[in-house]
mmCIF file of C-alpha atoms in Angstrom:
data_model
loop_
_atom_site.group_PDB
_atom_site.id
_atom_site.type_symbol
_atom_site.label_atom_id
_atom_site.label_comp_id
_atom_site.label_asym_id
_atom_site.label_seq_id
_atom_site.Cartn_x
_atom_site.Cartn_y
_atom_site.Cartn_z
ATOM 1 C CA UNK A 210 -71.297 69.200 55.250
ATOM 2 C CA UNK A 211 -74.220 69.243 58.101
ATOM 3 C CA UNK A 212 -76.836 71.647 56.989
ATOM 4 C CA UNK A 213 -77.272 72.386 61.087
ATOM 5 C CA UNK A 214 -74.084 72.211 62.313
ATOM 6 C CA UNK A 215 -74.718 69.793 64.797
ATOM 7 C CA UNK A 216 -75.754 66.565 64.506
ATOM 8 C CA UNK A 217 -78.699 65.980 66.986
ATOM 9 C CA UNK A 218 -78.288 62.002 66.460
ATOM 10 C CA UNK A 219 -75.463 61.894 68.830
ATOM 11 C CA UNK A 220 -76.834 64.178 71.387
ATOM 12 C CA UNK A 221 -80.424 62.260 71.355
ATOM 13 C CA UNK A 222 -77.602 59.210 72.850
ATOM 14 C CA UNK A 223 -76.998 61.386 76.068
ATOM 15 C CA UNK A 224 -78.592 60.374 79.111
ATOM 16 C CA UNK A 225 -80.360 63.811 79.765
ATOM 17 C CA UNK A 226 -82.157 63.527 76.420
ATOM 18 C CA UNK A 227 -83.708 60.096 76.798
ATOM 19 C CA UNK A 228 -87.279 61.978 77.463
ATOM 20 C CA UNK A 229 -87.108 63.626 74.079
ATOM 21 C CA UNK A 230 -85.770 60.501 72.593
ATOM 22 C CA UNK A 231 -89.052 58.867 73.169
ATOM 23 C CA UNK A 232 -91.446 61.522 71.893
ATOM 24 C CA UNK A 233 -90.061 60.305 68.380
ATOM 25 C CA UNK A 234 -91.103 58.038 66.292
ATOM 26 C CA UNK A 235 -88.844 56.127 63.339
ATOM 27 C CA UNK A 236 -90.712 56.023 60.003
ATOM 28 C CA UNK A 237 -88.556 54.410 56.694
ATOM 29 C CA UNK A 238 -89.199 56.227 53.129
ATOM 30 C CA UNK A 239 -88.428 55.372 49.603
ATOM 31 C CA UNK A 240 -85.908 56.509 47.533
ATOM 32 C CA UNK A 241 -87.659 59.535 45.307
ATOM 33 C CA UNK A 242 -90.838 59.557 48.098
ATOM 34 C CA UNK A 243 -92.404 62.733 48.839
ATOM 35 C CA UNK A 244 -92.486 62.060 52.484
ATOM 36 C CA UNK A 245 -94.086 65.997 53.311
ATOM 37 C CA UNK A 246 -95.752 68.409 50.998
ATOM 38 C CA UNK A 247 -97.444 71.879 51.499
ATOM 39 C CA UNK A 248 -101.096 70.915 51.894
ATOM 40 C CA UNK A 249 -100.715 68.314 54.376
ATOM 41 C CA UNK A 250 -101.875 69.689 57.699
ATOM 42 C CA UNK A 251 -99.567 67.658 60.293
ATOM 43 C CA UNK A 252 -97.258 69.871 61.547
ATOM 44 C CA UNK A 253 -94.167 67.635 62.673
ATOM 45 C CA UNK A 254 -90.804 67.894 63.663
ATOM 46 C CA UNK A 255 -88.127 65.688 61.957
ATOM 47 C CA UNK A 256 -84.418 64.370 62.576
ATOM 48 C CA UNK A 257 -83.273 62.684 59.484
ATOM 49 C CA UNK A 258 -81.853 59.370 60.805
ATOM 50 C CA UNK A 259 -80.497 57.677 57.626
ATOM 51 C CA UNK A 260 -79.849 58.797 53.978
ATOM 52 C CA UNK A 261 -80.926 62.248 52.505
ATOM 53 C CA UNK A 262 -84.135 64.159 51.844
ATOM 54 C CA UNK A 263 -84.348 67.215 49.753
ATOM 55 C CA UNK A 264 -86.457 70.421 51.023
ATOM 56 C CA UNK A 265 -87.483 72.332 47.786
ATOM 57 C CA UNK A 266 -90.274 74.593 46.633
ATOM 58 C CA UNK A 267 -92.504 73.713 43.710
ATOM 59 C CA UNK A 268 -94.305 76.047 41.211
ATOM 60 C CA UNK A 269 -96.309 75.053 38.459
ATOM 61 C CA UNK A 270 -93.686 72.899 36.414
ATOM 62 C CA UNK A 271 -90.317 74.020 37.936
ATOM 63 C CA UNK A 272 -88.869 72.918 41.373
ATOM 64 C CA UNK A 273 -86.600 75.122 43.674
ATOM 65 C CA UNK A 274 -84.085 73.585 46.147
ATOM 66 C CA UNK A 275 -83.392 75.365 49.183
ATOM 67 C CA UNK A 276 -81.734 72.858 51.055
ATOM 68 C CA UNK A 277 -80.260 68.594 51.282
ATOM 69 C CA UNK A 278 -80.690 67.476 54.905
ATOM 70 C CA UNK A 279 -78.542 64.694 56.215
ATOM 71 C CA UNK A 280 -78.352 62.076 59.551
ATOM 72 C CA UNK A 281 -78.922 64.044 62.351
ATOM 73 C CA UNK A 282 -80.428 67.439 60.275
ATOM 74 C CA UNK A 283 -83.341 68.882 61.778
ATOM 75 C CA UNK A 284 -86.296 70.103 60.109
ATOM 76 C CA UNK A 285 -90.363 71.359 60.891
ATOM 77 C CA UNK A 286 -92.856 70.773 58.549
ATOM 78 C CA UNK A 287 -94.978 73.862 58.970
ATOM 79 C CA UNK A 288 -92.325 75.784 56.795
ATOM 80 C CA UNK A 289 -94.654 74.942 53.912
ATOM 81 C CA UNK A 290 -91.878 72.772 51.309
ATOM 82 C CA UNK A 291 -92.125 69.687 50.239
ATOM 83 C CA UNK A 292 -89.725 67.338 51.667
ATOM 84 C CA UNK A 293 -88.454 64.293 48.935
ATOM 85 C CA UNK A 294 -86.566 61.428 50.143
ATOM 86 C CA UNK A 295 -83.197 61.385 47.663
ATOM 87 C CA UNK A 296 -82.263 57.506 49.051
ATOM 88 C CA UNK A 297 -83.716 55.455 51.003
ATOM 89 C CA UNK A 298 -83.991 57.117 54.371
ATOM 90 C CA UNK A 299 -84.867 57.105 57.726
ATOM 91 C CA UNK A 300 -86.363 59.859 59.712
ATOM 92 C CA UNK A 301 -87.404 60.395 63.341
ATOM 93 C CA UNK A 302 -90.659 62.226 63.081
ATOM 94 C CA UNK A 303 -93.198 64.008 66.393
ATOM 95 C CA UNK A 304 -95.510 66.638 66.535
ATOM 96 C CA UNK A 305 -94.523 69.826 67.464
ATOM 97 C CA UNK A 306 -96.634 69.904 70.386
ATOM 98 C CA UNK A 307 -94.322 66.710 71.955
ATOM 99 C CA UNK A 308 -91.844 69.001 71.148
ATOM 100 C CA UNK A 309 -92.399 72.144 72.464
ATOM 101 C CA UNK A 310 -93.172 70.302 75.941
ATOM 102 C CA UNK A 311 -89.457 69.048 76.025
ATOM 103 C CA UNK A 312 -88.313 72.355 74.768
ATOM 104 C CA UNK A 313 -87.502 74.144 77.515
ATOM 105 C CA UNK A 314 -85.299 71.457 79.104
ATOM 106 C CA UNK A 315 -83.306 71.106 75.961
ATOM 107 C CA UNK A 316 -82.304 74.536 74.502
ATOM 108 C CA UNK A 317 -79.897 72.770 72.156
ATOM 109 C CA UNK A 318 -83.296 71.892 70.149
ATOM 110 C CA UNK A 319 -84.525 75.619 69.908
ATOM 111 C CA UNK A 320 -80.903 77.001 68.675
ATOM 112 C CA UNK A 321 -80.610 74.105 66.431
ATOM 113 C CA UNK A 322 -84.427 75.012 64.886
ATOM 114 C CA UNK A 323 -83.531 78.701 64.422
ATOM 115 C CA UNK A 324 -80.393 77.645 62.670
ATOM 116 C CA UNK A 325 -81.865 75.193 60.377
ATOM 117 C CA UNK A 326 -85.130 77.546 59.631
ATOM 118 C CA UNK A 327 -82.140 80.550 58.707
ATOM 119 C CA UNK A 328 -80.197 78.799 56.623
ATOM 120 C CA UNK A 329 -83.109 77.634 55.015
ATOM 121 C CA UNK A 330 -84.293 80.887 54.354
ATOM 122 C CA UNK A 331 -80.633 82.273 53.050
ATOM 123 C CA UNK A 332 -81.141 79.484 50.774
ATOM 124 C CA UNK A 333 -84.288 80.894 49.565
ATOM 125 C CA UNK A 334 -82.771 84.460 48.949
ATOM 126 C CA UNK A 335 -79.693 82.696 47.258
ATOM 127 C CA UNK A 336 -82.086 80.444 45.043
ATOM 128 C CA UNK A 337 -83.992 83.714 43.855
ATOM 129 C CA UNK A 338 -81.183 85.587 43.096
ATOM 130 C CA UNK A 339 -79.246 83.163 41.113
ATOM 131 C CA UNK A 340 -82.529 82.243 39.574
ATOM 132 C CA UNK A 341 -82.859 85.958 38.683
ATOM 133 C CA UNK A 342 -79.101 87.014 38.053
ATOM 134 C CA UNK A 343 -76.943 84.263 37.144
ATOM 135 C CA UNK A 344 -76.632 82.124 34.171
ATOM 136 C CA UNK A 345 -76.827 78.067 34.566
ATOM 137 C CA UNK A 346 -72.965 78.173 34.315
ATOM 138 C CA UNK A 347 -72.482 80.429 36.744
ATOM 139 C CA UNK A 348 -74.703 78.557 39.299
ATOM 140 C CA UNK A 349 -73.399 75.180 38.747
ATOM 141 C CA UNK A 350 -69.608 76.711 39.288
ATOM 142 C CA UNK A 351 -70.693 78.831 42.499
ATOM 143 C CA UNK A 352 -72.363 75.824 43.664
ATOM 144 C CA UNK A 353 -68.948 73.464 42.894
ATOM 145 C CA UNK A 354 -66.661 76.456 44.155
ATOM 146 C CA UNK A 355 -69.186 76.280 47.484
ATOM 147 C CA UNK A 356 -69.200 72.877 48.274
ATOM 148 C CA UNK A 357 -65.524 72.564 47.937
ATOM 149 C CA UNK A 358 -64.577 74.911 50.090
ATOM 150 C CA UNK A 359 -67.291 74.178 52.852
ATOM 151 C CA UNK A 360 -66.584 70.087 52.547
ATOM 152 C CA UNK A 361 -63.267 69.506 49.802
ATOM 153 C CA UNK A 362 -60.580 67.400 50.851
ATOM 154 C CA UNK A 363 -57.039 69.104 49.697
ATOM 155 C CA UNK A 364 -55.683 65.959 47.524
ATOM 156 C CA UNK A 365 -52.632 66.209 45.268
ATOM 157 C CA UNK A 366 -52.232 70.018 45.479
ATOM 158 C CA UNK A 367 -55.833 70.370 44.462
ATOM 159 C CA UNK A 368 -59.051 69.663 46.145
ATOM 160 C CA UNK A 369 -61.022 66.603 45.993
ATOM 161 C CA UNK A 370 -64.911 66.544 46.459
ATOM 162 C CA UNK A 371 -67.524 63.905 46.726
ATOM 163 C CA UNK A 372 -71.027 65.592 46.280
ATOM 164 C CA UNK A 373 -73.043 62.263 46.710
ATOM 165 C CA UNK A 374 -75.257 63.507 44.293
ATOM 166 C CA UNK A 375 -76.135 62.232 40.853
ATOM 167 C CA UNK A 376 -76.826 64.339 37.980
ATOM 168 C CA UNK A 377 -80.277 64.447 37.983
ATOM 169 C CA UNK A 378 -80.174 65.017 41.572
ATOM 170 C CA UNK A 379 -77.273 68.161 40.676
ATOM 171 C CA UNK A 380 -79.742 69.443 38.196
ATOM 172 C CA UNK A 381 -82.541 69.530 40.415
ATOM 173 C CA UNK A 382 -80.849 71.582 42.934
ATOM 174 C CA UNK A 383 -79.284 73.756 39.905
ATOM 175 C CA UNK A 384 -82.719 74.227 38.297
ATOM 176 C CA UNK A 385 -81.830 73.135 35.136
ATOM 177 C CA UNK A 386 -82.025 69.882 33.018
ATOM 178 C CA UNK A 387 -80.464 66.826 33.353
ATOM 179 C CA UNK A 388 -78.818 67.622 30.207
ATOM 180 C CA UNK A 389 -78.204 70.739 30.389
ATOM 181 C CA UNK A 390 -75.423 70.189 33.444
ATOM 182 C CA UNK A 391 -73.791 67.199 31.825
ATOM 183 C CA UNK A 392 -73.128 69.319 29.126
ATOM 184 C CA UNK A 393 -71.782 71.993 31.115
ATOM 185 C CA UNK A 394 -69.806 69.516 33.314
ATOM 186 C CA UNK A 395 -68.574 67.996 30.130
ATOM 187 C CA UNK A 396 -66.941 70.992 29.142
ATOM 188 C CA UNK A 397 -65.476 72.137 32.423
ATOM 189 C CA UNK A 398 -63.563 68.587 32.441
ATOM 190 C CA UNK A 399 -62.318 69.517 28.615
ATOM 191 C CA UNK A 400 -61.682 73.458 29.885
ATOM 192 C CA UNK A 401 -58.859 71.588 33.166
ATOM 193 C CA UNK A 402 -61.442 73.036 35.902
ATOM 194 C CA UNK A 403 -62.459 69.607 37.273
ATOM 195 C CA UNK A 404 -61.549 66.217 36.786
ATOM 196 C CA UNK A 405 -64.047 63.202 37.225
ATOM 197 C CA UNK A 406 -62.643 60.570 39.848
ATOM 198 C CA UNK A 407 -65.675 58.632 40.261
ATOM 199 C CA UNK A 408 -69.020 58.905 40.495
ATOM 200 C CA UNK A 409 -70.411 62.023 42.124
ATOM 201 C CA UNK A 410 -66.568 61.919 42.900
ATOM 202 C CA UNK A 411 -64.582 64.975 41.548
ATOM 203 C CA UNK A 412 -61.033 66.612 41.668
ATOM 204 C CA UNK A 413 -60.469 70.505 41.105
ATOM 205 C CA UNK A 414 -56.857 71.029 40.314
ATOM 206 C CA UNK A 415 -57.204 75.001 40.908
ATOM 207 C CA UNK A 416 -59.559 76.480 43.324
ATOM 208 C CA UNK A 417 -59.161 80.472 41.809
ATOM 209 C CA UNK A 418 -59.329 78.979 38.103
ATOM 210 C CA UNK A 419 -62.997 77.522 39.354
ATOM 211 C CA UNK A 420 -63.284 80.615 41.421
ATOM 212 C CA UNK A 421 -62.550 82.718 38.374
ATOM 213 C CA UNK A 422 -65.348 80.907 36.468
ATOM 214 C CA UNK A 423 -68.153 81.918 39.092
ATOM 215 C CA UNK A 424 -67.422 85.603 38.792
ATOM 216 C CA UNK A 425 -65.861 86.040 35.412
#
């Protein structure tokens, strides 16, 4: 699913966009890089041209995901996260400054930026209160019961999901161990609420059984 909504990829191909085109610049990052943290003092707008990078928070030992960005995902470093390549990517990078002087010929840019910046910050407010409220369990089936019905394929009368993600990635964004989610996905396969296909590649026979699980 596109964390934006729109993928600004295609619409950098348009004719009317070539100035803005230019202003960026295509830099290549390693898989597990952090390609942007908190203390560095560029401030830099990004379009994530190939792979996936992860924007999370970090506090003493523990990490916080508040969002996956994918080709043609926006994102502004000033927000203050750190930004980790998941695969090898590709990003378009400027400074805001180049930016802001095409800004007010491309509108698309400034909707897309508000967007972004607001789901990141539901993302925030959804971290914290699972964080505060909700059991491991209960976050890993919310976030399962989420993704399926935002980007699930209905397959065999059930729904079939590919989260790209492995586990240590899952766990990451979960805020738990490695362990402690392929135990849990273990037992949801034993329990009939999702069947492994694949790798990263899962089928849920019954949306309101997984449903059920998130809000026993």
């Amino acid at each position: 699913m596109k964390f934006s909504g729109i993928n600004l990829l295609d619409e950098l191909q348009r004719t009317e966009f070539a100035e803005l085109r230019n202003v960026f610049n295509s830099r290549q990052v390693k898989k597990g890089a952090i390609v942007f943290s908190p203390d560095q003092e560029d401030d830099l707008v990004f379009i994530v041209e190939r792979g996936k990078v992860r924007i999370y928070l970090g506090y003493e030992d523990k990490e916080f995901t508040l969002g996956l960005l994918q080709p043609g995902d926006l994102y502004s470093t000033h927000a203050g996260c750190f930004v980790q390549a998941l695969e090898e990517s590709s990003l378009l990078t400027t400074d805001v400054q180049s930016v802001k002087r095409c800004m007010t010929e491309v509108p698309l840019f400034n909707r897309t930026m508000v967007r972004v910046l607001g789901k990141i910050l539901q993302n925030s407010f959804s971290v914290i209160g699972g964080l505060a409220f909700k059991d491991i369990y209960a976050r890993l089936t919310g976030y399962l019961y989420k993704e399926a019905l935002s980007s699930g394929i209905p397959v065999d009368g059930g729904i079939e999901l590919e989260l790209d993600l492995t586990i240590e990635q899952l766990s990451q964004i979960l805020g738990a161990t490695r362990q402690t989610v392929s135990t849990l996905l273990n037992n949801m396969v034993r329990e009939g609420l999702v069947v492994k296909r694949g790798r990263s590649k899962w089928f849920i026979p019954d949306l309101k059984s997984l449903e059920a699980a998130v809000n026993p």
